[in-house]
Amino acid sequence: IEKVRKALKDKMTSAFEKSFVGKTIEKGQVAKYILKKIDSCQQTAEIQDYYVLTLEHILPQNPDKKWRNFYKKNGVKEKDLEQYMDDLTNRLGNLTLLLEKMNEKAKNQFFTKKRDEFYKKSKLAINKGLQASSIWASGSIKTREELFFDKAKDIWKIDFS
């Protein structure tokens, strides 16, 4: 019975983790809901109104030349560049929440500018980890998704033991 229980636990953990690590979320309202829940469970200061927050793509939906050059310098081939960025854009780890005015200004800016001018000013717990990042690439996104997965297990009270 213990072997069956362990196999079932491993399968459930894996399935749930796949919904956070490597997952593309096309529906903005779903992404906002998940991010709000994750943020609220980490929050030390009270956020009055999550409804004034908008969904921010860290790697933007329309990345500028600076983003493209960064990825090319870091080993992404020109022929693979569009697909690489498309694969990352709507991943949960690439998404965050910002006040609408901040988001409008952040838009397509390069990561370090967004980090220094917007994420560091944000009061949201989910943006605190972004403040310490020096680059933004697939590894950063995956690491963030893994952190979200750990929080999600607590939020949705999923105990795989």
PDB file of C-alpha atoms in Angstrom:
ATOM      1  CA  ILE A   1       0.000   0.000   0.000  1.00  0.00           C
ATOM      2  CA  GLU A   2       2.864   2.387   0.762  1.00  0.00           C
ATOM      3  CA  LYS A   3       4.266   1.933  -2.774  1.00  0.00           C
ATOM      4  CA  VAL A   4       0.884   2.783  -4.301  1.00  0.00           C
ATOM      5  CA  ARG A   5       0.505   5.782  -2.011  1.00  0.00           C
ATOM      6  CA  LYS A   6       3.980   7.059  -2.951  1.00  0.00           C
ATOM      7  CA  ALA A   7       3.342   6.533  -6.681  1.00  0.00           C
ATOM      8  CA  LEU A   8       0.059   8.419  -6.448  1.00  0.00           C
ATOM      9  CA  LYS A   9       1.689  11.229  -4.453  1.00  0.00           C
ATOM     10  CA  ASP A  10       4.502  11.546  -7.016  1.00  0.00           C
ATOM     11  CA  LYS A  11       2.029  11.619  -9.894  1.00  0.00           C
ATOM     12  CA  MET A  12      -0.163  14.261  -8.222  1.00  0.00           C
ATOM     13  CA  THR A  13       2.822  16.408  -7.270  1.00  0.00           C
ATOM     14  CA  SER A  14       4.171  16.227 -10.798  1.00  0.00           C
ATOM     15  CA  ALA A  15       0.832  17.132 -12.391  1.00  0.00           C
ATOM     16  CA  PHE A  16       0.306  20.088 -10.068  1.00  0.00           C
ATOM     17  CA  GLU A  17       3.880  21.301 -10.536  1.00  0.00           C
ATOM     18  CA  LYS A  18       3.442  21.243 -14.322  1.00  0.00           C
ATOM     19  CA  SER A  19       0.597  23.724 -13.913  1.00  0.00           C
ATOM     20  CA  PHE A  20       3.117  26.202 -12.468  1.00  0.00           C
ATOM     21  CA  VAL A  21       6.505  25.337 -13.925  1.00  0.00           C
ATOM     22  CA  GLY A  22       6.674  25.826 -17.673  1.00  0.00           C
ATOM     23  CA  LYS A  23       2.990  26.688 -17.938  1.00  0.00           C
ATOM     24  CA  THR A  24       1.824  29.268 -20.446  1.00  0.00           C
ATOM     25  CA  ILE A  25      -1.220  31.209 -19.296  1.00  0.00           C
ATOM     26  CA  GLU A  26      -3.008  32.907 -22.158  1.00  0.00           C
ATOM     27  CA  LYS A  27      -5.917  34.252 -20.101  1.00  0.00           C
ATOM     28  CA  GLY A  28      -4.878  37.376 -18.241  1.00  0.00           C
ATOM     29  CA  GLN A  29      -7.622  37.094 -15.610  1.00  0.00           C
ATOM     30  CA  VAL A  30      -6.439  33.603 -14.646  1.00  0.00           C
ATOM     31  CA  ALA A  31      -2.853  34.808 -14.330  1.00  0.00           C
ATOM     32  CA  LYS A  32      -3.931  37.821 -12.259  1.00  0.00           C
ATOM     33  CA  TYR A  33      -5.955  35.600  -9.925  1.00  0.00           C
ATOM     34  CA  ILE A  34      -3.025  33.234  -9.331  1.00  0.00           C
ATOM     35  CA  LEU A  35      -0.545  36.080  -8.830  1.00  0.00           C
ATOM     36  CA  LYS A  36      -2.872  37.906  -6.413  1.00  0.00           C
ATOM     37  CA  LYS A  37      -3.310  34.747  -4.340  1.00  0.00           C
ATOM     38  CA  ILE A  38       0.437  34.099  -4.255  1.00  0.00           C
ATOM     39  CA  ASP A  39       1.170  37.702  -3.359  1.00  0.00           C
ATOM     40  CA  SER A  40      -1.470  37.913  -0.642  1.00  0.00           C
ATOM     41  CA  CYS A  41      -0.112  34.864   1.181  1.00  0.00           C
ATOM     42  CA  GLN A  42       3.360  36.450   1.330  1.00  0.00           C
ATOM     43  CA  GLN A  43       2.277  40.000   2.054  1.00  0.00           C
ATOM     44  CA  THR A  44       3.479  41.661   5.238  1.00  0.00           C
ATOM     45  CA  ALA A  45       1.844  45.019   4.460  1.00  0.00           C
ATOM     46  CA  GLU A  46      -1.825  45.135   3.625  1.00  0.00           C
ATOM     47  CA  ILE A  47      -2.635  45.767  -0.033  1.00  0.00           C
ATOM     48  CA  GLN A  48      -5.891  47.675  -0.059  1.00  0.00           C
ATOM     49  CA  ASP A  49      -7.125  46.909  -3.548  1.00  0.00           C
ATOM     50  CA  TYR A  50      -5.745  44.293  -5.890  1.00  0.00           C
ATOM     51  CA  TYR A  51      -8.237  45.462  -8.513  1.00  0.00           C
ATOM     52  CA  VAL A  52      -6.094  48.489  -9.359  1.00  0.00           C
ATOM     53  CA  LEU A  53      -3.256  46.188 -10.416  1.00  0.00           C
ATOM     54  CA  THR A  54      -2.599  45.153 -13.973  1.00  0.00           C
ATOM     55  CA  LEU A  55      -0.803  42.192 -15.466  1.00  0.00           C
ATOM     56  CA  GLU A  56       2.786  43.000 -16.381  1.00  0.00           C
ATOM     57  CA  HIS A  57       4.896  40.896 -18.750  1.00  0.00           C
ATOM     58  CA  ILE A  58       8.468  41.146 -17.487  1.00  0.00           C
ATOM     59  CA  LEU A  59       9.797  40.028 -20.861  1.00  0.00           C
ATOM     60  CA  PRO A  60       7.352  42.188 -22.830  1.00  0.00           C
ATOM     61  CA  GLN A  61       4.907  41.019 -25.444  1.00  0.00           C
ATOM     62  CA  ASN A  62       6.658  43.363 -27.878  1.00  0.00           C
ATOM     63  CA  PRO A  63      10.318  43.283 -26.829  1.00  0.00           C
ATOM     64  CA  ASP A  64      12.543  46.022 -28.189  1.00  0.00           C
ATOM     65  CA  LYS A  65      16.011  45.762 -29.718  1.00  0.00           C
ATOM     66  CA  LYS A  66      17.721  45.777 -26.327  1.00  0.00           C
ATOM     67  CA  TRP A  67      15.889  42.587 -25.303  1.00  0.00           C
ATOM     68  CA  ARG A  68      16.703  40.929 -28.639  1.00  0.00           C
ATOM     69  CA  ASN A  69      20.372  41.857 -28.427  1.00  0.00           C
ATOM     70  CA  PHE A  70      20.585  40.607 -24.850  1.00  0.00           C
ATOM     71  CA  TYR A  71      19.274  37.159 -25.781  1.00  0.00           C
ATOM     72  CA  LYS A  72      21.477  36.958 -28.874  1.00  0.00           C
ATOM     73  CA  LYS A  73      24.533  37.839 -26.776  1.00  0.00           C
ATOM     74  CA  ASN A  74      23.530  35.083 -24.368  1.00  0.00           C
ATOM     75  CA  GLY A  75      23.447  32.327 -26.961  1.00  0.00           C
ATOM     76  CA  VAL A  76      20.007  32.450 -28.562  1.00  0.00           C
ATOM     77  CA  LYS A  77      20.443  32.172 -32.323  1.00  0.00           C
ATOM     78  CA  GLU A  78      18.793  34.751 -34.546  1.00  0.00           C
ATOM     79  CA  LYS A  79      16.640  32.085 -36.209  1.00  0.00           C
ATOM     80  CA  ASP A  80      15.389  30.896 -32.792  1.00  0.00           C
ATOM     81  CA  LEU A  81      14.928  34.319 -31.191  1.00  0.00           C
ATOM     82  CA  GLU A  82      11.234  34.907 -31.914  1.00  0.00           C
ATOM     83  CA  GLN A  83      10.242  31.418 -30.775  1.00  0.00           C
ATOM     84  CA  TYR A  84      12.399  31.711 -27.644  1.00  0.00           C
ATOM     85  CA  MET A  85      10.727  34.969 -26.618  1.00  0.00           C
ATOM     86  CA  ASP A  86       7.237  33.766 -27.576  1.00  0.00           C
ATOM     87  CA  ASP A  87       7.705  30.646 -25.431  1.00  0.00           C
ATOM     88  CA  LEU A  88       8.575  32.778 -22.390  1.00  0.00           C
ATOM     89  CA  THR A  89       6.216  35.736 -22.705  1.00  0.00           C
ATOM     90  CA  ASN A  90       3.067  34.217 -21.159  1.00  0.00           C
ATOM     91  CA  ARG A  91       4.740  31.865 -18.714  1.00  0.00           C
ATOM     92  CA  LEU A  92       3.552  32.378 -15.139  1.00  0.00           C
ATOM     93  CA  GLY A  93       7.094  33.156 -13.975  1.00  0.00           C
ATOM     94  CA  ASN A  94       7.342  35.972 -16.521  1.00  0.00           C
ATOM     95  CA  LEU A  95       4.205  37.653 -15.244  1.00  0.00           C
ATOM     96  CA  THR A  96       3.743  40.004 -12.326  1.00  0.00           C
ATOM     97  CA  LEU A  97       1.384  42.701 -11.095  1.00  0.00           C
ATOM     98  CA  LEU A  98       1.913  46.448 -11.158  1.00  0.00           C
ATOM     99  CA  LEU A  99      -0.199  49.512 -10.666  1.00  0.00           C
ATOM    100  CA  GLU A 100      -1.664  50.542 -14.006  1.00  0.00           C
ATOM    101  CA  LYS A 101       0.350  53.783 -14.238  1.00  0.00           C
ATOM    102  CA  MET A 102       3.592  51.959 -13.459  1.00  0.00           C
ATOM    103  CA  ASN A 103       2.767  49.266 -15.987  1.00  0.00           C
ATOM    104  CA  GLU A 104       2.096  51.837 -18.709  1.00  0.00           C
ATOM    105  CA  LYS A 105       5.535  53.342 -18.117  1.00  0.00           C
ATOM    106  CA  ALA A 106       7.302  49.987 -17.821  1.00  0.00           C
ATOM    107  CA  LYS A 107       5.807  48.548 -21.028  1.00  0.00           C
ATOM    108  CA  ASN A 108       8.633  47.325 -23.266  1.00  0.00           C
ATOM    109  CA  GLN A 109      11.538  48.573 -21.178  1.00  0.00           C
ATOM    110  CA  PHE A 110      14.542  46.327 -20.666  1.00  0.00           C
ATOM    111  CA  PHE A 111      14.595  44.248 -17.483  1.00  0.00           C
ATOM    112  CA  THR A 112      17.172  46.263 -15.514  1.00  0.00           C
ATOM    113  CA  LYS A 113      15.245  49.479 -16.128  1.00  0.00           C
ATOM    114  CA  LYS A 114      11.957  47.853 -15.096  1.00  0.00           C
ATOM    115  CA  ARG A 115      13.639  46.401 -12.014  1.00  0.00           C
ATOM    116  CA  ASP A 116      15.214  49.679 -10.913  1.00  0.00           C
ATOM    117  CA  GLU A 117      12.344  52.026 -11.737  1.00  0.00           C
ATOM    118  CA  PHE A 118       9.247  49.920 -11.110  1.00  0.00           C
ATOM    119  CA  TYR A 119       9.733  46.598  -9.319  1.00  0.00           C
ATOM    120  CA  LYS A 120      11.848  48.178  -6.575  1.00  0.00           C
ATOM    121  CA  LYS A 121       9.089  50.718  -5.919  1.00  0.00           C
ATOM    122  CA  SER A 122       6.370  48.087  -5.809  1.00  0.00           C
ATOM    123  CA  LYS A 123       4.923  47.094  -2.439  1.00  0.00           C
ATOM    124  CA  LEU A 124       3.949  43.647  -3.694  1.00  0.00           C
ATOM    125  CA  ALA A 125       5.727  40.652  -2.211  1.00  0.00           C
ATOM    126  CA  ILE A 126       5.853  38.907  -5.605  1.00  0.00           C
ATOM    127  CA  ASN A 127       8.005  41.749  -6.925  1.00  0.00           C
ATOM    128  CA  LYS A 128      10.569  41.595  -4.112  1.00  0.00           C
ATOM    129  CA  GLY A 129      12.413  38.675  -5.710  1.00  0.00           C
ATOM    130  CA  LEU A 130      12.663  40.591  -8.974  1.00  0.00           C
ATOM    131  CA  GLN A 131      14.593  43.328  -7.192  1.00  0.00           C
ATOM    132  CA  ALA A 132      17.564  41.025  -6.633  1.00  0.00           C
ATOM    133  CA  SER A 133      17.715  39.611 -10.178  1.00  0.00           C
ATOM    134  CA  SER A 134      20.448  40.859 -12.463  1.00  0.00           C
ATOM    135  CA  ILE A 135      19.204  39.205 -15.676  1.00  0.00           C
ATOM    136  CA  TRP A 136      15.920  37.908 -17.006  1.00  0.00           C
ATOM    137  CA  ALA A 137      15.985  34.707 -19.042  1.00  0.00           C
ATOM    138  CA  SER A 138      14.444  31.230 -19.085  1.00  0.00           C
ATOM    139  CA  GLY A 139      16.315  30.139 -15.942  1.00  0.00           C
ATOM    140  CA  SER A 140      15.041  33.137 -13.966  1.00  0.00           C
ATOM    141  CA  ILE A 141      11.499  32.445 -15.103  1.00  0.00           C
ATOM    142  CA  LYS A 142      11.684  28.756 -14.174  1.00  0.00           C
ATOM    143  CA  THR A 143      13.110  29.556 -10.728  1.00  0.00           C
ATOM    144  CA  ARG A 144      10.271  31.998 -10.103  1.00  0.00           C
ATOM    145  CA  GLU A 145       7.698  29.428 -11.195  1.00  0.00           C
ATOM    146  CA  GLU A 146       9.184  26.893  -8.773  1.00  0.00           C
ATOM    147  CA  LEU A 147       8.800  29.424  -5.956  1.00  0.00           C
ATOM    148  CA  PHE A 148       5.203  30.007  -7.029  1.00  0.00           C
ATOM    149  CA  PHE A 149       4.584  26.250  -6.989  1.00  0.00           C
ATOM    150  CA  ASP A 150       5.763  26.013  -3.382  1.00  0.00           C
ATOM    151  CA  LYS A 151       3.412  28.836  -2.393  1.00  0.00           C
ATOM    152  CA  ALA A 152       0.523  27.384  -4.422  1.00  0.00           C
ATOM    153  CA  LYS A 153       0.662  24.115  -2.483  1.00  0.00           C
ATOM    154  CA  ASP A 154       0.070  26.108   0.712  1.00  0.00           C
ATOM    155  CA  ILE A 155      -2.573  28.388  -0.765  1.00  0.00           C
ATOM    156  CA  TRP A 156      -4.719  25.662  -2.237  1.00  0.00           C
ATOM    157  CA  LYS A 157      -3.986  23.332   0.723  1.00  0.00           C
ATOM    158  CA  ILE A 158      -2.598  20.556  -1.388  1.00  0.00           C
ATOM    159  CA  ASP A 159      -0.794  18.088   0.803  1.00  0.00           C
ATOM    160  CA  PHE A 160       0.999  15.426  -1.158  1.00  0.00           C
ATOM    161  CA  SER A 161       2.228  13.545   1.903  1.00  0.00           C
TER     162      SER A 161
END
